[in-house]
XYZ file of C-alpha atoms in Angstrom:
253
model
C -24.394 12.525 -36.209
C -28.795 12.540 -34.941
C -28.881 9.945 -32.271
C -32.284 8.008 -33.047
C -32.762 6.515 -29.784
C -31.259 7.657 -26.030
C -31.912 5.365 -23.125
C -30.674 7.378 -20.279
C -30.245 4.945 -16.657
C -32.990 2.839 -18.070
C -33.644 -0.293 -15.421
C -35.801 -2.634 -14.296
C -36.845 -4.296 -11.285
C -39.857 -6.644 -10.819
C -40.985 -7.272 -7.185
C -43.278 -10.280 -5.531
C -44.018 -10.939 -2.403
C -41.047 -12.492 -1.268
C -38.894 -11.197 -3.594
C -36.995 -8.666 -5.669
C -35.541 -9.646 -9.223
C -33.495 -6.747 -11.154
C -33.794 -7.755 -14.763
C -32.001 -4.603 -15.793
C -29.250 -2.403 -14.218
C -29.464 0.871 -14.583
C -27.869 1.337 -18.484
C -27.268 4.333 -20.543
C -26.852 4.051 -24.908
C -27.563 5.156 -28.126
C -28.729 4.208 -31.483
C -27.510 6.684 -34.494
C -29.502 7.355 -37.168
C -28.516 5.182 -39.551
C -26.736 3.214 -37.802
C -27.241 -1.115 -37.821
C -26.897 -2.439 -34.223
C -26.975 -5.332 -32.408
C -27.958 -7.329 -29.566
C -26.721 -10.353 -27.931
C -26.058 -12.104 -24.616
C -26.670 -14.710 -22.767
C -29.867 -16.453 -21.851
C -31.568 -14.712 -18.972
C -28.759 -11.957 -19.261
C -31.338 -8.933 -19.610
C -30.967 -8.264 -23.906
C -35.222 -8.962 -23.823
C -35.654 -7.099 -20.906
C -34.174 -4.596 -22.786
C -35.180 -4.580 -26.032
C -38.749 -4.736 -24.788
C -37.875 -1.130 -22.784
C -36.555 -0.173 -25.824
C -39.133 -0.633 -28.558
C -42.063 0.841 -25.960
C -43.367 -2.751 -24.818
C -42.978 -2.679 -21.470
C -41.952 0.623 -19.172
C -38.622 0.868 -17.312
C -38.566 1.176 -13.388
C -36.436 3.999 -13.414
C -34.535 6.570 -16.599
C -36.136 7.620 -19.543
C -36.274 6.446 -23.579
C -36.359 9.126 -26.235
C -37.220 7.777 -29.798
C -36.531 10.638 -32.501
C -36.493 13.377 -29.917
C -39.796 11.879 -27.756
C -39.825 11.010 -24.388
C -42.053 7.819 -24.630
C -41.594 6.877 -21.043
C -43.772 9.971 -20.564
C -46.485 8.553 -22.970
C -50.328 7.241 -21.963
C -51.064 3.829 -23.609
C -53.055 5.885 -26.207
C -50.411 8.302 -27.313
C -47.457 5.113 -27.165
C -50.023 3.306 -29.474
C -49.988 5.675 -31.841
C -46.020 6.481 -31.848
C -45.213 2.870 -32.441
C -47.501 2.829 -35.646
C -45.977 5.893 -36.805
C -42.268 6.009 -35.955
C -41.136 2.071 -35.367
C -41.413 -0.951 -37.661
C -41.490 -4.376 -35.661
C -39.717 -7.463 -37.798
C -40.673 -10.618 -35.353
C -39.351 -14.064 -35.539
C -42.394 -15.775 -36.383
C -43.494 -13.175 -39.239
C -47.706 -12.424 -37.829
C -48.496 -12.085 -41.430
C -52.278 -12.272 -42.013
C -53.187 -15.384 -43.828
C -56.247 -14.262 -45.586
C -54.826 -10.984 -47.260
C -52.611 -11.089 -50.074
C -49.133 -10.303 -49.549
C -49.599 -6.539 -51.039
C -52.365 -6.367 -48.603
C -50.258 -7.154 -45.899
C -47.843 -4.861 -46.566
C -50.320 -2.442 -47.139
C -51.614 -2.548 -43.650
C -50.680 -0.442 -41.336
C -50.771 2.511 -44.210
C -54.177 1.460 -44.447
C -54.772 1.594 -41.312
C -53.447 4.759 -41.408
C -56.373 6.387 -43.828
C -53.170 7.006 -45.987
C -54.659 7.993 -49.946
C -54.436 4.407 -52.123
C -52.680 5.179 -54.607
C -49.423 6.186 -52.566
C -50.541 2.657 -50.845
C -49.803 1.320 -53.981
C -46.783 3.604 -55.077
C -45.232 2.218 -51.642
C -45.927 -1.412 -51.212
C -44.380 -1.269 -55.012
C -41.175 0.520 -53.832
C -40.480 -1.466 -50.764
C -41.842 -4.716 -52.245
C -39.105 -3.922 -55.024
C -35.857 -3.339 -52.480
C -37.337 -6.585 -51.118
C -37.142 -8.734 -53.784
C -40.583 -10.052 -53.287
C -42.510 -7.673 -56.114
C -43.236 -10.954 -58.180
C -45.113 -12.474 -55.009
C -47.846 -9.005 -54.637
C -50.394 -11.341 -54.891
C -49.904 -14.381 -53.284
C -51.158 -15.167 -49.834
C -48.129 -16.253 -47.252
C -49.268 -19.848 -47.237
C -47.766 -19.847 -51.203
C -44.196 -18.233 -49.755
C -41.202 -19.779 -48.211
C -39.901 -18.788 -44.968
C -38.006 -16.815 -46.437
C -40.387 -15.128 -48.390
C -42.905 -14.350 -45.513
C -40.198 -13.005 -43.392
C -39.185 -10.488 -46.162
C -43.078 -9.733 -46.244
C -42.955 -8.764 -42.738
C -39.980 -6.877 -43.038
C -41.437 -4.815 -45.696
C -44.649 -4.140 -43.409
C -41.632 -2.685 -40.988
C -40.754 -0.591 -43.498
C -43.573 0.589 -45.496
C -44.352 4.027 -43.574
C -40.628 4.976 -43.399
C -40.444 4.265 -39.639
C -37.679 6.124 -37.283
C -36.390 2.654 -36.212
C -37.107 -0.710 -37.298
C -36.960 -3.347 -33.927
C -35.856 -6.980 -34.571
C -36.421 -9.508 -32.885
C -34.476 -13.042 -33.667
C -35.656 -12.363 -37.552
C -33.829 -15.133 -38.945
C -34.303 -17.804 -35.840
C -37.045 -20.023 -38.346
C -35.328 -19.536 -41.490
C -32.533 -21.514 -43.326
C -29.670 -20.836 -43.531
C -30.067 -19.389 -46.622
C -33.460 -17.847 -46.552
C -31.294 -15.888 -43.274
C -28.613 -14.944 -45.701
C -31.220 -13.630 -48.021
C -33.186 -11.481 -45.107
C -29.789 -10.056 -43.446
C -28.900 -8.900 -47.038
C -31.565 -6.614 -47.224
C -31.512 -5.856 -44.560
C -28.512 -4.378 -44.963
C -29.359 -2.414 -48.300
C -31.968 -1.403 -46.116
C -29.357 0.111 -44.241
C -27.399 1.590 -46.334
C -30.211 2.894 -47.803
C -30.357 4.968 -44.572
C -32.550 2.788 -42.261
C -31.751 2.435 -38.543
C -31.355 -0.722 -37.293
C -31.547 -2.773 -33.951
C -31.922 -6.730 -33.943
C -31.548 -9.102 -30.827
C -29.876 -12.195 -32.289
C -28.219 -15.338 -30.215
C -26.745 -16.098 -33.914
C -23.009 -14.427 -34.215
C -23.075 -15.456 -38.331
C -26.417 -13.115 -37.961
C -25.067 -10.118 -35.877
C -22.133 -10.433 -38.374
C -24.113 -8.350 -40.256
C -24.171 -5.389 -38.068
C -22.366 -2.539 -37.527
C -22.363 -1.945 -33.364
C -22.859 -4.941 -30.885
C -23.180 -4.637 -28.095
C -23.770 -7.731 -25.233
C -25.455 -8.241 -22.646
C -24.342 -9.296 -18.906
C -26.237 -10.048 -15.645
C -28.694 -7.518 -16.176
C -26.525 -5.033 -17.968
C -23.484 -3.944 -20.588
C -20.692 -6.204 -20.678
C -18.832 -5.247 -24.062
C -19.413 -2.986 -27.124
C -17.511 -3.589 -30.528
C -17.196 -2.439 -33.621
C -16.791 -3.923 -37.320
C -14.072 -3.355 -38.664
C -12.101 -5.272 -41.817
C -14.794 -7.742 -43.527
C -17.501 -9.417 -42.589
C -15.466 -12.073 -41.807
C -13.078 -10.186 -39.114
C -15.892 -8.884 -37.759
C -17.692 -11.990 -37.080
C -13.749 -14.031 -35.690
C -14.268 -10.873 -33.462
C -17.825 -11.346 -31.909
C -16.474 -15.314 -31.447
C -13.738 -13.572 -28.905
C -16.437 -12.024 -27.432
C -18.471 -14.900 -26.958
C -15.221 -16.652 -25.506
C -15.035 -13.786 -22.918
C -18.395 -14.533 -22.078
C -16.909 -18.557 -21.248
C -18.997 -20.012 -24.263
C -22.147 -18.531 -22.238
C -24.016 -17.060 -25.592
C -23.951 -20.340 -27.277
C -27.338 -20.631 -25.190
C -28.790 -17.430 -26.507
C -33.228 -17.717 -26.907
């Protein structure tokens, strides 16, 4: 199976005048095409640092990161900006929608910025809106939407350009349980259709929608677990790892 994301011995060290902090120790990982992977770990464990590196928001101190075969650690900022637009999709906790635009315009924004043909934009917006169950909301503005509808709109915008990798940072953090379940089921459906997703979450139930979980502790990968059996059984497996971590995972941010 093709590796969409390959991180080889990446690390991150912060140096101040008086101290040296190793936020992430040398770490190697793979995310293959069509996988749905979640990252969990205690507050301060390094999971946010890891996500920032993998999403090209920050640069590793050492090591390399290949996304869809391209070495993003060797790119200049202009190259990285273009790469992000074309290859990555981001779903954030705070939605980041533009209130002056309709749902349709918010979803279409990445394609509009890339000067894609208007007819093609409309066709793609209709397709992803139907996928995520927000087709009837296309002419509304964000202020008219519920939290769950806003997050689905953000998810639609993240996938409109068919990215190689979707990165989700606490996507259910601002949602009630019903809206969170709706979003996760939609993400799971996208994954079943071939989307590759890497998600950071503090919530075991949210993580149980993934098929593989990477636990981070003390700046390094602590354990990896794979789904087996039902979602309920996978959830229990996640909780067992939390107990191994001494309950620290309950303090996730």
